[in-house]
Tab-separated table of C-alpha atoms in Angstrom:
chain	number	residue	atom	x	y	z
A	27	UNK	CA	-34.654	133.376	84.076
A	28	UNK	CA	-30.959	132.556	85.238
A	29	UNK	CA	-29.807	135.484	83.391
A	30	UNK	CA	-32.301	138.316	84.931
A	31	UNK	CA	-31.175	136.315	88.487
A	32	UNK	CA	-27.614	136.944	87.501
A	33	UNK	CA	-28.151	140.528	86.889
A	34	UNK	CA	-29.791	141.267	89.711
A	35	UNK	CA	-27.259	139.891	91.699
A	36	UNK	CA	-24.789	141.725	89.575
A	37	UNK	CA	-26.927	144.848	90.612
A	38	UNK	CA	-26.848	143.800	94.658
A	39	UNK	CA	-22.691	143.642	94.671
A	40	UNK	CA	-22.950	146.860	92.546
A	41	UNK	CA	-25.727	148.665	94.876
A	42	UNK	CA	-24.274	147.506	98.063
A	43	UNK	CA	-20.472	147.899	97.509
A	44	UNK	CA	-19.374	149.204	100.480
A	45	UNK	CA	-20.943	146.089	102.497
A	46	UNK	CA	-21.309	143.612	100.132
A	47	UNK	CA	-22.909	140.402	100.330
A	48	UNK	CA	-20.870	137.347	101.298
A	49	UNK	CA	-20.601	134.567	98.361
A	50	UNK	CA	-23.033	132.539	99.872
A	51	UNK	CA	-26.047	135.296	100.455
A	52	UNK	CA	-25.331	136.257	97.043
A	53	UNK	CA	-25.595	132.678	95.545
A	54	UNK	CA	-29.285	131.771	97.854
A	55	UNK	CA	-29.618	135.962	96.520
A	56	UNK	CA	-29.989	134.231	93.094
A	57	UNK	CA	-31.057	130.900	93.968
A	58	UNK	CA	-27.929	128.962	93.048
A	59	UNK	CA	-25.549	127.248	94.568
A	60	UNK	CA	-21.974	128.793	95.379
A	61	UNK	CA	-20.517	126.899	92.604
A	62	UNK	CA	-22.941	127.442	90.111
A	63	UNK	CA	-22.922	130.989	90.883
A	64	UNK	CA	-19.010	131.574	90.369
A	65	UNK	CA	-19.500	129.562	87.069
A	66	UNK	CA	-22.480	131.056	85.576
A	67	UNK	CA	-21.739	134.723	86.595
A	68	UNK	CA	-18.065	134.491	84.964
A	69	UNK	CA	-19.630	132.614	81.544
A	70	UNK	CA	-22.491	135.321	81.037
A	71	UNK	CA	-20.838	138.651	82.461
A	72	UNK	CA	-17.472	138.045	81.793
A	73	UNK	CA	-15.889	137.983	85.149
A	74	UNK	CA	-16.572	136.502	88.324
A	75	UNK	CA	-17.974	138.807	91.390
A	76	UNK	CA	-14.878	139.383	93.317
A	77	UNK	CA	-13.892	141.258	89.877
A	78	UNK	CA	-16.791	142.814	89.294
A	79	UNK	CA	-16.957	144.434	92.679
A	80	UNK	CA	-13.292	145.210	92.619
A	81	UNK	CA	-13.857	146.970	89.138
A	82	UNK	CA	-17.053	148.936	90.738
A	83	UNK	CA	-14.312	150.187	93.968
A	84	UNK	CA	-11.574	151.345	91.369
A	85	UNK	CA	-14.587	153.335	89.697
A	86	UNK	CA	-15.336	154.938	92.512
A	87	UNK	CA	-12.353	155.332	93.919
A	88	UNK	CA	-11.281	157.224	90.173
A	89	UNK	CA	-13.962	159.485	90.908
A	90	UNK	CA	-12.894	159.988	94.961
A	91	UNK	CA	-9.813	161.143	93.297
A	92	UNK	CA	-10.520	163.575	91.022
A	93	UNK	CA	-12.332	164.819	93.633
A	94	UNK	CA	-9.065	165.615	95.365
A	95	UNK	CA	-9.017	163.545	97.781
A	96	UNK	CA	-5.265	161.258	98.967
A	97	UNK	CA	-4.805	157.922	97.519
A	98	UNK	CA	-4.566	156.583	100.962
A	99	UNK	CA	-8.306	158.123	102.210
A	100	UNK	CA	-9.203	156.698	98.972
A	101	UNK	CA	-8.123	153.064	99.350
A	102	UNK	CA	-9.487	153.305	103.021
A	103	UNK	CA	-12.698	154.949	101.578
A	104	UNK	CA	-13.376	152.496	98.694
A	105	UNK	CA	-12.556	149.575	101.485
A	106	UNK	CA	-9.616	147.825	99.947
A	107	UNK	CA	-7.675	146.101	103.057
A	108	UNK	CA	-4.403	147.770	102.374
A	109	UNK	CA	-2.500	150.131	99.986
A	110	UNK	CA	-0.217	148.034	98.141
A	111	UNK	CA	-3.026	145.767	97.335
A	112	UNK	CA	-5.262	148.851	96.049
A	113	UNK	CA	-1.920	150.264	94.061
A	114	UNK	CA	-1.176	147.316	92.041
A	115	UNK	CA	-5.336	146.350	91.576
A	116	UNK	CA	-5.666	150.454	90.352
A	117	UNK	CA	-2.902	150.175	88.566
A	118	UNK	CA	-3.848	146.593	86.145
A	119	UNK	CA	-7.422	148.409	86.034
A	120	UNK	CA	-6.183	151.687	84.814
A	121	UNK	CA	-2.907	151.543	83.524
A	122	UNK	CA	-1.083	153.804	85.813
A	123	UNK	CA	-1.102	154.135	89.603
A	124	UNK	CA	-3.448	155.927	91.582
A	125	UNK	CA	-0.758	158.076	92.693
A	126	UNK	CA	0.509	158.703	89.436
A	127	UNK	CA	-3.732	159.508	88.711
A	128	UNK	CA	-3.978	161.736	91.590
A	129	UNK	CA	-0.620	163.683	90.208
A	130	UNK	CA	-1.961	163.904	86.531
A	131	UNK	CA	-5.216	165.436	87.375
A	132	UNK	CA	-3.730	168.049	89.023
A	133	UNK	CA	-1.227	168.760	86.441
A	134	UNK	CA	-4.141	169.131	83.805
A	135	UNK	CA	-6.232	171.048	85.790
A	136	UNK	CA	-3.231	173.744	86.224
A	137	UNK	CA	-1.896	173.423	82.894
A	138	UNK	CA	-5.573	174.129	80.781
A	139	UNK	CA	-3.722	175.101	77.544
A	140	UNK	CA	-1.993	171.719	76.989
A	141	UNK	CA	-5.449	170.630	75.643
A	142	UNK	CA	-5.088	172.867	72.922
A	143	UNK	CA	-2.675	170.787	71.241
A	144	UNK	CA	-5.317	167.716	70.855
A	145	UNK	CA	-7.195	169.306	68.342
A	146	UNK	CA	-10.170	169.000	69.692
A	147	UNK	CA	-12.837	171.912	69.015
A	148	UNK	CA	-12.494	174.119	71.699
A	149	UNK	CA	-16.229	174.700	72.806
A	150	UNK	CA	-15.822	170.566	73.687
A	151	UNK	CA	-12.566	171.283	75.641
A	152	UNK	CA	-14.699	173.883	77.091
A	153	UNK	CA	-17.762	171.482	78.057
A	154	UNK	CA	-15.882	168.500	79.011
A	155	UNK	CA	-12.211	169.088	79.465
A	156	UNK	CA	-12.278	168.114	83.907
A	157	UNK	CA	-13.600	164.544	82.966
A	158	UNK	CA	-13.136	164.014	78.933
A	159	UNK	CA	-9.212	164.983	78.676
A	160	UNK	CA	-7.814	163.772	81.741
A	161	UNK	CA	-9.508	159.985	81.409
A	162	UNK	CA	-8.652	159.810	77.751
A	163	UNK	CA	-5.369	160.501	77.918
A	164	UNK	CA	-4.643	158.314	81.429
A	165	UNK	CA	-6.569	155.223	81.477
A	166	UNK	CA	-5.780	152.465	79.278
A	167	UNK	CA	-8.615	151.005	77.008
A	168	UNK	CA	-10.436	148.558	78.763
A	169	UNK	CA	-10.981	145.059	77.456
A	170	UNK	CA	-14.709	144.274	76.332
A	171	UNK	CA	-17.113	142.703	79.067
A	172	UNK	CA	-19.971	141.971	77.161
């Protein structure tokens, strides 16, 4: 029962990102105290919720940027307080900054052949080169949340 409380709090911070809950709406949310709920929430999903709504903004901002948009309309957009914090918080998520991102998505999407040296069949290069090649090659693996 704690568990399916947990998630659906999980699934409030990651429905309502933009204005999420405060700590203590989340906590009566799932009928736990504050402190129970920072405890529980990092022992069964692997991080506490200030992570795991962080991780949900660097998602989405990753996806504001291949849609072209700045790093700076993103970091406003995805409602990080400033850019240096939203640099270095992209940048431990991902593995490179989100200018750095921004620059190598454009350089892939100019430069099509480079993906022929990957060996990867080319009717998949075809089908999923925009999203497949570019994340591959830029983002670092990410460490397993169970």
């Amino acid at each position: 029962d704690l568990f399916r409380r947990l998630c659906r709090a999980r699934d409030r911070l990651h429905d309502e990102w933009q204005q999420p809950p405060q700590l203590r709406e989340l906590a009566r949310f799932a009928g736990v105290s504050r402190f129970h709920l920072l405890r529980v929430f990092r022992a069964c999903l692997g991080e506490t919720p200030q992570d795991y709504l962080s991780r949900v903004r660097i998602e989405r901002s990753k996806q504001l940027l291949r849609a072209g948009h700045s790093v700076t309309d993103v970091c406003l957009a995805v409602g990080f307080s400033g850019l240096g914090s939203f640099s270095s918080r992209f940048k431990n998520e991902v593995g490179v900054s989100p200018s750095h991102y921004a620059r190598s998505l454009r350089a892939w999407s100019q430069c099509p052949d480079a993906l022929a040296s990957l060996l990867v069949p080319f009717c998949f290069v075809q089908a999923f080169a925009p999203s497949f090649a570019t994340i591959a090659i830029l983002e670092k693996p990410l460490p397993f949340r169970p």
